[in-house]
mmCIF file of C-alpha atoms in Angstrom:
data_model
loop_
_atom_site.group_PDB
_atom_site.id
_atom_site.type_symbol
_atom_site.label_atom_id
_atom_site.label_comp_id
_atom_site.label_asym_id
_atom_site.label_seq_id
_atom_site.Cartn_x
_atom_site.Cartn_y
_atom_site.Cartn_z
ATOM 1 C CA UNK A 9 75.219 41.192 19.457
ATOM 2 C CA UNK A 10 74.967 39.501 16.074
ATOM 3 C CA UNK A 11 72.716 36.793 17.477
ATOM 4 C CA UNK A 12 70.165 39.369 18.562
ATOM 5 C CA UNK A 13 68.507 39.652 15.185
ATOM 6 C CA UNK A 14 67.888 35.921 15.137
ATOM 7 C CA UNK A 15 66.281 35.778 18.584
ATOM 8 C CA UNK A 16 62.565 35.666 19.167
ATOM 9 C CA UNK A 17 61.340 39.091 20.191
ATOM 10 C CA UNK A 18 58.158 39.578 22.195
ATOM 11 C CA UNK A 19 57.152 43.160 22.830
ATOM 12 C CA UNK A 20 55.011 43.718 25.936
ATOM 13 C CA UNK A 21 51.277 43.151 25.667
ATOM 14 C CA UNK A 22 49.525 46.516 25.927
ATOM 15 C CA UNK A 23 45.775 46.619 26.534
ATOM 16 C CA UNK A 24 44.008 49.979 26.723
ATOM 17 C CA UNK A 25 40.486 51.156 27.433
ATOM 18 C CA UNK A 26 38.884 53.625 25.037
ATOM 19 C CA UNK A 27 39.345 57.321 25.854
ATOM 20 C CA UNK A 28 35.676 57.940 26.643
ATOM 21 C CA UNK A 29 35.896 55.726 29.762
ATOM 22 C CA UNK A 30 37.316 58.555 31.865
ATOM 23 C CA UNK A 31 34.398 60.905 31.364
ATOM 24 C CA UNK A 32 31.886 58.063 31.730
ATOM 25 C CA UNK A 33 33.305 57.158 35.149
ATOM 26 C CA UNK A 34 33.302 60.776 36.291
ATOM 27 C CA UNK A 35 34.459 62.090 39.644
ATOM 28 C CA UNK A 36 36.720 59.576 41.433
ATOM 29 C CA UNK A 37 35.392 60.855 44.782
ATOM 30 C CA UNK A 38 31.841 59.743 43.926
ATOM 31 C CA UNK A 39 30.400 57.125 46.238
ATOM 32 C CA UNK A 40 28.160 54.292 44.937
ATOM 33 C CA UNK A 41 26.531 52.971 48.129
ATOM 34 C CA UNK A 42 23.810 50.916 46.392
ATOM 35 C CA UNK A 43 24.549 47.729 44.435
ATOM 36 C CA UNK A 44 22.112 48.898 41.752
ATOM 37 C CA UNK A 45 24.082 52.119 41.215
ATOM 38 C CA UNK A 46 27.306 50.178 40.932
ATOM 39 C CA UNK A 47 25.901 47.722 38.420
ATOM 40 C CA UNK A 48 24.279 50.583 36.508
ATOM 41 C CA UNK A 49 27.740 51.988 35.803
ATOM 42 C CA UNK A 50 28.839 48.615 34.390
ATOM 43 C CA UNK A 51 25.748 48.491 32.176
ATOM 44 C CA UNK A 52 26.337 52.090 31.053
ATOM 45 C CA UNK A 53 29.911 51.132 30.099
ATOM 46 C CA UNK A 54 28.563 48.201 28.055
ATOM 47 C CA UNK A 55 26.030 50.409 26.300
ATOM 48 C CA UNK A 56 28.538 53.132 25.471
ATOM 49 C CA UNK A 57 31.052 50.563 24.233
ATOM 50 C CA UNK A 58 28.455 49.545 21.648
ATOM 51 C CA UNK A 59 27.462 53.111 20.753
ATOM 52 C CA UNK A 60 31.068 54.243 20.345
ATOM 53 C CA UNK A 61 31.955 51.056 18.452
ATOM 54 C CA UNK A 62 34.921 50.359 20.738
ATOM 55 C CA UNK A 63 34.272 46.674 21.501
ATOM 56 C CA UNK A 64 31.689 44.068 22.459
ATOM 57 C CA UNK A 65 28.551 44.780 24.518
ATOM 58 C CA UNK A 66 30.029 44.138 27.938
ATOM 59 C CA UNK A 67 31.091 46.442 30.780
ATOM 60 C CA UNK A 68 32.465 45.893 34.270
ATOM 61 C CA UNK A 69 33.507 47.946 37.270
ATOM 62 C CA UNK A 70 35.312 47.197 40.524
ATOM 63 C CA UNK A 71 34.359 49.024 43.707
ATOM 64 C CA UNK A 72 35.966 49.302 47.118
ATOM 65 C CA UNK A 73 33.290 48.085 49.559
ATOM 66 C CA UNK A 74 34.726 50.228 52.370
ATOM 67 C CA UNK A 75 34.357 53.551 50.525
ATOM 68 C CA UNK A 76 31.950 52.485 47.746
ATOM 69 C CA UNK A 77 34.239 54.257 45.305
ATOM 70 C CA UNK A 78 35.131 53.055 41.845
ATOM 71 C CA UNK A 79 38.583 51.487 41.650
ATOM 72 C CA UNK A 80 38.674 50.314 38.046
ATOM 73 C CA UNK A 81 36.457 49.993 34.994
ATOM 74 C CA UNK A 82 36.546 47.644 32.028
ATOM 75 C CA UNK A 83 34.873 47.096 28.696
ATOM 76 C CA UNK A 84 35.231 44.310 26.182
ATOM 77 C CA UNK A 85 38.241 45.061 23.959
ATOM 78 C CA UNK A 86 38.583 41.746 22.104
ATOM 79 C CA UNK A 87 38.334 43.067 18.546
ATOM 80 C CA UNK A 88 40.098 46.453 18.917
ATOM 81 C CA UNK A 89 42.993 44.911 20.879
ATOM 82 C CA UNK A 90 43.192 41.627 18.882
ATOM 83 C CA UNK A 91 43.016 39.851 22.220
ATOM 84 C CA UNK A 92 40.521 37.150 23.180
ATOM 85 C CA UNK A 93 41.475 37.605 26.853
ATOM 86 C CA UNK A 94 40.395 41.269 26.917
ATOM 87 C CA UNK A 95 36.882 40.820 28.315
ATOM 88 C CA UNK A 96 35.295 43.559 30.426
ATOM 89 C CA UNK A 97 35.881 41.603 33.644
ATOM 90 C CA UNK A 98 39.540 40.752 32.992
ATOM 91 C CA UNK A 99 40.262 44.344 31.933
ATOM 92 C CA UNK A 100 38.713 45.672 35.178
ATOM 93 C CA UNK A 101 40.563 43.074 37.284
ATOM 94 C CA UNK A 102 43.924 43.825 35.663
ATOM 95 C CA UNK A 103 43.436 47.579 35.996
ATOM 96 C CA UNK A 104 42.373 47.337 39.659
ATOM 97 C CA UNK A 105 45.364 45.140 40.488
ATOM 98 C CA UNK A 106 47.821 47.413 38.672
ATOM 99 C CA UNK A 107 46.336 50.432 40.419
ATOM 100 C CA UNK A 108 46.575 48.860 43.877
ATOM 101 C CA UNK A 109 49.909 47.184 43.158
ATOM 102 C CA UNK A 110 48.819 43.668 44.081
ATOM 103 C CA UNK A 111 47.773 40.508 42.231
ATOM 104 C CA UNK A 112 45.344 39.712 45.078
ATOM 105 C CA UNK A 113 42.715 42.344 45.812
ATOM 106 C CA UNK A 114 41.977 40.725 49.187
ATOM 107 C CA UNK A 115 45.318 41.991 50.394
ATOM 108 C CA UNK A 116 44.032 45.536 49.783
ATOM 109 C CA UNK A 117 40.487 45.253 51.178
ATOM 110 C CA UNK A 118 37.047 44.054 50.106
ATOM 111 C CA UNK A 119 36.150 44.645 46.472
ATOM 112 C CA UNK A 120 33.097 43.997 44.332
ATOM 113 C CA UNK A 121 33.080 43.243 40.635
ATOM 114 C CA UNK A 122 29.895 44.505 38.982
ATOM 115 C CA UNK A 123 29.518 43.219 35.443
ATOM 116 C CA UNK A 124 26.833 43.850 32.866
ATOM 117 C CA UNK A 125 26.467 40.123 32.073
ATOM 118 C CA UNK A 126 27.081 36.744 33.681
ATOM 119 C CA UNK A 127 30.803 35.956 33.374
ATOM 120 C CA UNK A 128 31.943 33.504 30.696
ATOM 121 C CA UNK A 129 33.952 30.391 31.604
ATOM 122 C CA UNK A 130 37.278 32.274 31.416
ATOM 123 C CA UNK A 131 36.163 35.206 33.561
ATOM 124 C CA UNK A 132 34.501 32.820 36.008
ATOM 125 C CA UNK A 133 37.835 31.024 36.392
ATOM 126 C CA UNK A 134 39.608 34.357 36.851
ATOM 127 C CA UNK A 135 37.450 35.438 39.812
ATOM 128 C CA UNK A 136 39.016 33.372 42.618
ATOM 129 C CA UNK A 137 42.538 34.431 41.540
ATOM 130 C CA UNK A 138 41.552 38.102 41.480
ATOM 131 C CA UNK A 139 40.742 38.424 45.155
ATOM 132 C CA UNK A 140 37.307 40.001 44.696
ATOM 133 C CA UNK A 141 34.773 39.406 47.486
ATOM 134 C CA UNK A 142 31.523 39.867 45.633
ATOM 135 C CA UNK A 143 30.248 39.396 42.080
ATOM 136 C CA UNK A 144 27.138 41.223 40.896
ATOM 137 C CA UNK A 145 25.919 40.670 37.349
ATOM 138 C CA UNK A 146 23.066 41.900 35.158
ATOM 139 C CA UNK A 147 22.136 39.927 32.038
ATOM 140 C CA UNK A 148 22.122 36.143 32.339
ATOM 141 C CA UNK A 149 23.852 33.450 30.327
ATOM 142 C CA UNK A 150 20.589 32.963 28.429
ATOM 143 C CA UNK A 151 20.444 36.662 27.542
ATOM 144 C CA UNK A 152 24.030 36.585 26.278
ATOM 145 C CA UNK A 153 23.443 33.440 24.260
ATOM 146 C CA UNK A 154 20.212 34.867 22.847
ATOM 147 C CA UNK A 155 22.233 37.416 20.851
ATOM 148 C CA UNK A 156 24.653 34.709 19.680
ATOM 149 C CA UNK A 157 27.612 34.910 22.073
ATOM 150 C CA UNK A 158 29.045 31.749 23.609
ATOM 151 C CA UNK A 159 29.532 31.674 27.395
ATOM 152 C CA UNK A 160 31.791 28.615 27.416
ATOM 153 C CA UNK A 161 31.556 25.598 29.703
ATOM 154 C CA UNK A 162 31.351 26.467 33.393
ATOM 155 C CA UNK A 163 30.661 23.870 36.071
ATOM 156 C CA UNK A 164 26.885 23.561 36.511
ATOM 157 C CA UNK A 165 27.174 24.721 40.148
ATOM 158 C CA UNK A 166 29.557 27.590 39.346
ATOM 159 C CA UNK A 167 27.942 30.118 41.694
ATOM 160 C CA UNK A 168 28.038 27.683 44.607
ATOM 161 C CA UNK A 169 31.710 26.989 43.876
ATOM 162 C CA UNK A 170 32.419 30.730 44.115
ATOM 163 C CA UNK A 171 30.442 31.023 47.363
ATOM 164 C CA UNK A 172 32.481 28.111 48.775
ATOM 165 C CA UNK A 173 35.573 30.215 48.038
ATOM 166 C CA UNK A 174 34.171 33.197 49.916
ATOM 167 C CA UNK A 175 32.874 35.111 46.879
ATOM 168 C CA UNK A 176 29.269 36.244 47.245
ATOM 169 C CA UNK A 177 27.228 36.154 44.025
ATOM 170 C CA UNK A 178 24.299 38.474 43.270
ATOM 171 C CA UNK A 179 22.391 37.250 40.234
ATOM 172 C CA UNK A 180 20.567 39.075 37.454
ATOM 173 C CA UNK A 181 20.245 42.504 39.101
ATOM 174 C CA UNK A 182 18.849 45.111 36.654
ATOM 175 C CA UNK A 183 18.485 42.323 34.138
ATOM 176 C CA UNK A 184 16.181 44.247 31.788
ATOM 177 C CA UNK A 185 18.538 47.245 31.593
ATOM 178 C CA UNK A 186 21.527 44.971 31.104
ATOM 179 C CA UNK A 187 19.792 43.079 28.309
ATOM 180 C CA UNK A 188 19.192 46.350 26.476
ATOM 181 C CA UNK A 189 22.933 46.825 25.919
ATOM 182 C CA UNK A 190 23.107 43.359 24.374
ATOM 183 C CA UNK A 191 20.125 44.038 22.152
ATOM 184 C CA UNK A 192 21.594 47.349 21.078
ATOM 185 C CA UNK A 193 24.674 45.424 19.836
ATOM 186 C CA UNK A 194 22.550 42.929 17.948
ATOM 187 C CA UNK A 195 20.474 45.683 16.364
ATOM 188 C CA UNK A 196 23.663 47.301 15.089
ATOM 189 C CA UNK A 197 24.785 43.954 13.657
ATOM 190 C CA UNK A 198 27.822 43.911 15.939
ATOM 191 C CA UNK A 199 30.274 41.120 15.223
ATOM 192 C CA UNK A 200 29.605 37.923 17.199
ATOM 193 C CA UNK A 201 32.573 35.729 18.140
ATOM 194 C CA UNK B 26 40.246 71.140 30.832
ATOM 195 C CA UNK B 27 39.648 71.826 34.522
ATOM 196 C CA UNK B 28 37.506 68.727 34.856
ATOM 197 C CA UNK B 29 40.328 66.504 33.662
ATOM 198 C CA UNK B 30 42.019 66.280 37.040
ATOM 199 C CA UNK B 31 38.799 65.022 38.574
ATOM 200 C CA UNK B 32 38.237 62.258 36.012
ATOM 201 C CA UNK B 33 39.136 58.637 36.581
ATOM 202 C CA UNK B 34 42.333 57.844 34.745
ATOM 203 C CA UNK B 35 43.237 54.321 33.667
ATOM 204 C CA UNK B 36 46.641 53.897 32.072
ATOM 205 C CA UNK B 37 46.964 50.928 29.697
ATOM 206 C CA UNK B 38 47.693 47.526 31.181
ATOM 207 C CA UNK B 39 51.244 46.531 30.211
ATOM 208 C CA UNK B 40 52.350 42.908 30.657
ATOM 209 C CA UNK B 41 55.897 41.926 29.740
ATOM 210 C CA UNK B 42 57.886 38.709 29.655
ATOM 211 C CA UNK B 43 61.298 38.642 31.321
ATOM 212 C CA UNK B 44 64.292 39.534 29.104
ATOM 213 C CA UNK B 45 65.799 36.036 29.199
ATOM 214 C CA UNK B 46 62.856 34.642 27.190
ATOM 215 C CA UNK B 47 64.391 35.724 23.887
ATOM 216 C CA UNK B 48 67.573 33.727 24.272
ATOM 217 C CA UNK B 49 65.681 30.746 25.694
ATOM 218 C CA UNK B 50 63.462 30.610 22.598
ATOM 219 C CA UNK B 51 66.441 30.919 20.254
ATOM 220 C CA UNK B 52 66.358 31.002 16.475
ATOM 221 C CA UNK B 53 62.857 31.882 15.180
ATOM 222 C CA UNK B 54 63.511 29.707 12.115
ATOM 223 C CA UNK B 55 63.865 26.574 14.247
ATOM 224 C CA UNK B 56 61.296 23.867 13.574
ATOM 225 C CA UNK B 57 59.810 21.734 16.372
ATOM 226 C CA UNK B 58 58.233 18.802 14.482
ATOM 227 C CA UNK B 59 57.724 16.567 17.547
ATOM 228 C CA UNK B 60 55.126 17.296 20.230
ATOM 229 C CA UNK B 61 57.704 16.324 22.861
ATOM 230 C CA UNK B 62 60.143 18.980 21.623
ATOM 231 C CA UNK B 63 57.443 21.590 21.680
ATOM 232 C CA UNK B 64 56.348 20.744 25.192
ATOM 233 C CA UNK B 65 59.977 20.570 26.299
ATOM 234 C CA UNK B 66 60.357 24.248 25.448
ATOM 235 C CA UNK B 67 57.340 25.075 27.633
ATOM 236 C CA UNK B 68 58.824 23.061 30.504
ATOM 237 C CA UNK B 69 62.190 24.743 30.029
ATOM 238 C CA UNK B 70 60.476 28.136 30.226
ATOM 239 C CA UNK B 71 58.800 27.068 33.489
ATOM 240 C CA UNK B 72 62.105 25.873 34.954
ATOM 241 C CA UNK B 73 64.008 29.003 33.986
ATOM 242 C CA UNK B 74 61.234 31.216 35.328
ATOM 243 C CA UNK B 75 61.833 29.608 38.722
ATOM 244 C CA UNK B 76 65.638 29.766 38.477
ATOM 245 C CA UNK B 77 65.638 33.416 37.433
ATOM 246 C CA UNK B 78 62.985 34.272 40.035
ATOM 247 C CA UNK B 79 60.793 35.967 37.441
ATOM 248 C CA UNK B 80 57.444 34.350 38.299
ATOM 249 C CA UNK B 81 55.633 31.127 39.138
ATOM 250 C CA UNK B 82 56.691 27.660 37.899
ATOM 251 C CA UNK B 83 54.680 27.625 34.687
ATOM 252 C CA UNK B 84 55.659 28.001 31.031
ATOM 253 C CA UNK B 85 53.756 27.863 27.754
ATOM 254 C CA UNK B 86 54.456 28.119 24.048
ATOM 255 C CA UNK B 87 52.312 28.406 20.926
ATOM 256 C CA UNK B 88 53.395 26.739 17.696
ATOM 257 C CA UNK B 89 52.186 27.003 14.131
ATOM 258 C CA UNK B 90 51.261 23.438 13.139
ATOM 259 C CA UNK B 91 51.972 24.146 9.460
ATOM 260 C CA UNK B 92 55.621 25.165 9.993
ATOM 261 C CA UNK B 93 56.193 23.797 13.522
ATOM 262 C CA UNK B 94 57.734 27.117 14.388
ATOM 263 C CA UNK B 95 57.322 28.953 17.660
ATOM 264 C CA UNK B 96 54.863 31.824 17.444
ATOM 265 C CA UNK B 97 54.759 33.000 21.047
ATOM 266 C CA UNK B 98 56.006 32.058 24.494
ATOM 267 C CA UNK B 99 54.677 32.739 27.959
ATOM 268 C CA UNK B 100 55.640 32.331 31.591
ATOM 269 C CA UNK B 101 53.686 33.011 34.748
ATOM 270 C CA UNK B 102 54.036 36.716 35.606
ATOM 271 C CA UNK B 103 51.439 37.036 38.376
ATOM 272 C CA UNK B 104 53.697 38.388 41.114
ATOM 273 C CA UNK B 105 56.113 40.541 39.050
ATOM 274 C CA UNK B 106 53.263 42.127 37.085
ATOM 275 C CA UNK B 107 50.774 42.370 39.996
ATOM 276 C CA UNK B 108 48.287 40.627 37.740
ATOM 277 C CA UNK B 109 46.358 37.457 38.575
ATOM 278 C CA UNK B 110 45.441 37.063 34.885
ATOM 279 C CA UNK B 111 49.098 36.805 33.782
ATOM 280 C CA UNK B 112 49.406 33.015 33.665
ATOM 281 C CA UNK B 113 51.815 31.351 31.234
ATOM 282 C CA UNK B 114 48.956 30.311 28.943
ATOM 283 C CA UNK B 115 47.211 33.692 28.826
ATOM 284 C CA UNK B 116 50.540 35.461 28.234
ATOM 285 C CA UNK B 117 51.332 33.146 25.298
ATOM 286 C CA UNK B 118 47.818 33.513 23.868
ATOM 287 C CA UNK B 119 47.877 37.312 24.103
ATOM 288 C CA UNK B 120 51.349 37.512 22.562
ATOM 289 C CA UNK B 121 50.448 35.162 19.691
ATOM 290 C CA UNK B 122 47.282 37.110 18.932
ATOM 291 C CA UNK B 123 49.068 40.471 19.035
ATOM 292 C CA UNK B 124 51.794 39.106 16.772
ATOM 293 C CA UNK B 125 49.342 37.724 14.228
ATOM 294 C CA UNK B 126 46.973 40.667 14.549
ATOM 295 C CA UNK B 127 43.873 38.626 15.334
ATOM 296 C CA UNK B 128 41.833 37.728 18.415
ATOM 297 C CA UNK B 129 41.092 34.306 16.860
ATOM 298 C CA UNK B 130 44.108 32.190 15.971
ATOM 299 C CA UNK B 131 41.933 29.947 13.765
ATOM 300 C CA UNK B 132 41.685 32.794 11.317
ATOM 301 C CA UNK B 133 45.489 32.574 10.899
ATOM 302 C CA UNK B 134 45.969 28.782 10.741
ATOM 303 C CA UNK B 135 46.257 25.809 13.095
ATOM 304 C CA UNK B 136 48.078 26.460 16.352
ATOM 305 C CA UNK B 137 49.054 24.333 19.334
ATOM 306 C CA UNK B 138 49.400 25.534 22.902
ATOM 307 C CA UNK B 139 52.008 23.512 24.790
ATOM 308 C CA UNK B 140 51.938 24.203 28.506
ATOM 309 C CA UNK B 141 54.069 22.843 31.314
ATOM 310 C CA UNK B 142 51.038 22.042 33.475
ATOM 311 C CA UNK B 143 47.343 21.316 33.130
ATOM 312 C CA UNK B 144 45.526 24.650 32.672
ATOM 313 C CA UNK B 145 43.670 26.167 35.630
ATOM 314 C CA UNK B 146 39.968 27.024 35.409
ATOM 315 C CA UNK B 147 40.678 30.493 33.961
ATOM 316 C CA UNK B 148 43.085 29.286 31.288
ATOM 317 C CA UNK B 149 40.783 26.392 30.448
ATOM 318 C CA UNK B 150 37.995 28.913 29.852
ATOM 319 C CA UNK B 151 40.324 31.033 27.724
ATOM 320 C CA UNK B 152 41.175 28.209 25.296
ATOM 321 C CA UNK B 153 38.028 28.167 23.130
ATOM 322 C CA UNK B 154 38.166 31.961 22.724
ATOM 323 C CA UNK B 155 41.826 31.859 21.690
ATOM 324 C CA UNK B 156 41.346 29.825 18.529
ATOM 325 C CA UNK B 157 44.002 27.208 19.320
ATOM 326 C CA UNK B 158 43.474 23.771 17.753
ATOM 327 C CA UNK B 159 45.436 21.595 20.138
ATOM 328 C CA UNK B 160 46.397 21.638 23.812
ATOM 329 C CA UNK B 161 49.378 19.635 25.064
ATOM 330 C CA UNK B 162 50.234 19.729 28.752
ATOM 331 C CA UNK B 163 52.860 18.171 31.024
ATOM 332 C CA UNK B 164 52.231 18.090 34.788
ATOM 333 C CA UNK B 165 48.727 17.205 35.911
ATOM 334 C CA UNK B 166 46.283 18.969 38.205
ATOM 335 C CA UNK B 167 47.403 16.597 40.980
ATOM 336 C CA UNK B 168 51.052 17.550 40.446
ATOM 337 C CA UNK B 169 50.201 21.248 40.605
ATOM 338 C CA UNK B 170 48.083 20.810 43.717
ATOM 339 C CA UNK B 171 50.809 18.697 45.340
ATOM 340 C CA UNK B 172 53.031 21.776 45.625
ATOM 341 C CA UNK B 173 50.152 23.847 46.989
ATOM 342 C CA UNK B 174 48.720 25.686 43.968
ATOM 343 C CA UNK B 175 44.979 25.780 43.368
ATOM 344 C CA UNK B 176 43.697 24.822 39.905
ATOM 345 C CA UNK B 177 40.204 26.231 40.394
ATOM 346 C CA UNK B 178 36.911 24.569 39.527
ATOM 347 C CA UNK B 179 36.732 23.204 35.995
ATOM 348 C CA UNK B 180 33.841 21.062 34.753
ATOM 349 C CA UNK B 181 34.656 17.401 35.512
ATOM 350 C CA UNK B 182 34.621 16.567 31.793
ATOM 351 C CA UNK B 183 36.667 19.623 30.785
ATOM 352 C CA UNK B 184 38.823 17.822 28.208
ATOM 353 C CA UNK B 185 35.781 16.330 26.497
ATOM 354 C CA UNK B 186 34.195 19.781 26.396
ATOM 355 C CA UNK B 187 37.299 21.088 24.592
ATOM 356 C CA UNK B 188 37.281 18.162 22.153
ATOM 357 C CA UNK B 189 33.610 18.917 21.430
ATOM 358 C CA UNK B 190 34.738 22.416 20.448
ATOM 359 C CA UNK B 191 37.372 21.050 18.063
ATOM 360 C CA UNK B 192 40.361 21.389 20.402
ATOM 361 C CA UNK B 193 42.430 18.215 20.666
ATOM 362 C CA UNK B 194 43.875 17.530 24.125
ATOM 363 C CA UNK B 195 47.122 15.620 24.742
ATOM 364 C CA UNK B 196 47.437 14.763 28.428
ATOM 365 C CA UNK B 197 50.455 14.511 30.731
ATOM 366 C CA UNK B 198 53.199 14.321 28.083
ATOM 367 C CA UNK B 199 56.689 14.473 29.675
ATOM 368 C CA UNK B 200 54.967 14.494 33.048
ATOM 369 C CA UNK B 201 58.101 13.664 35.060
ATOM 370 C CA UNK B 202 60.130 16.483 33.490
ATOM 371 C CA UNK B 203 57.257 18.888 33.922
ATOM 372 C CA UNK B 204 56.871 17.964 37.565
ATOM 373 C CA UNK B 205 60.529 18.770 38.185
ATOM 374 C CA UNK B 206 59.939 22.460 37.465
ATOM 375 C CA UNK B 207 57.165 22.480 40.059
ATOM 376 C CA UNK B 208 59.329 20.726 42.621
ATOM 377 C CA UNK B 209 62.162 23.144 41.963
ATOM 378 C CA UNK B 210 59.805 25.978 42.908
ATOM 379 C CA UNK B 211 58.726 24.246 46.088
ATOM 380 C CA UNK B 212 62.319 23.507 47.053
ATOM 381 C CA UNK B 213 63.138 27.199 46.714
ATOM 382 C CA UNK B 214 60.129 28.057 48.906
ATOM 383 C CA UNK B 215 58.518 29.955 46.053
ATOM 384 C CA UNK B 216 55.400 31.886 47.019
ATOM 385 C CA UNK B 217 52.179 29.888 46.634
ATOM 386 C CA UNK B 218 48.968 31.804 45.791
#
């Protein structure tokens, strides 16, 4: 017992979404049959995350493609959680996997990740491990970089590499709406990192 | 209040290391002045994670390069935590950042990430955001793939891209020892994903 005090102690990592997420996502029985509706929720999450000052200007949502229902949501939590891994996409992936009790969403069905902006290099690398079947994003790399964020170094043919792994990619849907959330962050002088 | 039951509810994501980590890491005052010693701890974490059946055959550790002390440890927790993001490197990064209270380790000093195997595409993408200054790894991509794991699609010049961002990369240190942890996992018919 005496050695205990001298041991390294690592409490669990705890990563939470802001409280307003629940009301933003609404009725869990709601169906989102159109890709535009699904992405619009991700963009709305990004926009509210800026307005509520609860993280960076990025939102994501994972949908079950059999029922078109929302399975998990995510927003960027890097600053509030002191965690560079806590991007909107990774938060949504982790929450969906915890909810379904599997590290591989493919074992539970076909799922889509809708994200307000093109994934950074980390989130891109996370996609094949997550088991999602389709990626839909709004703002492009250029839009993200235009407000000062860094997207990291992805392979130049990143979308083709995902397609080769059986992950469909839908590019720059609702781009103008998605860009607005980014611009809102810049106009508020949100911290760039 | 009546609407509450109908709202989406997302409990926090909780990711924990196995209990044996504390004793494996030992005295927090211990100094690890040699890169080989530091990497050896990461390899030992990988090996024990296999032996204790607490995750995949990967270990990582973050050291303060001013004191050469351990700041955080990580092991692969994908299966036990139902979380594809819970690689050894991301666990160590998240724990170090939580401990130091910052999403950017550069704001707290110079830190090294020692990892038992070459980072996958996700962990590679996570490195620039983490604020680490140096990456040291043991087993190579080929070693990892030889036991059936997928490393994902990194840019071909990934190490140069890190160096361009001010992150030094030390390749394949203690490769033979590091490979042993991988082979131990294969010999036990550990689950490949």
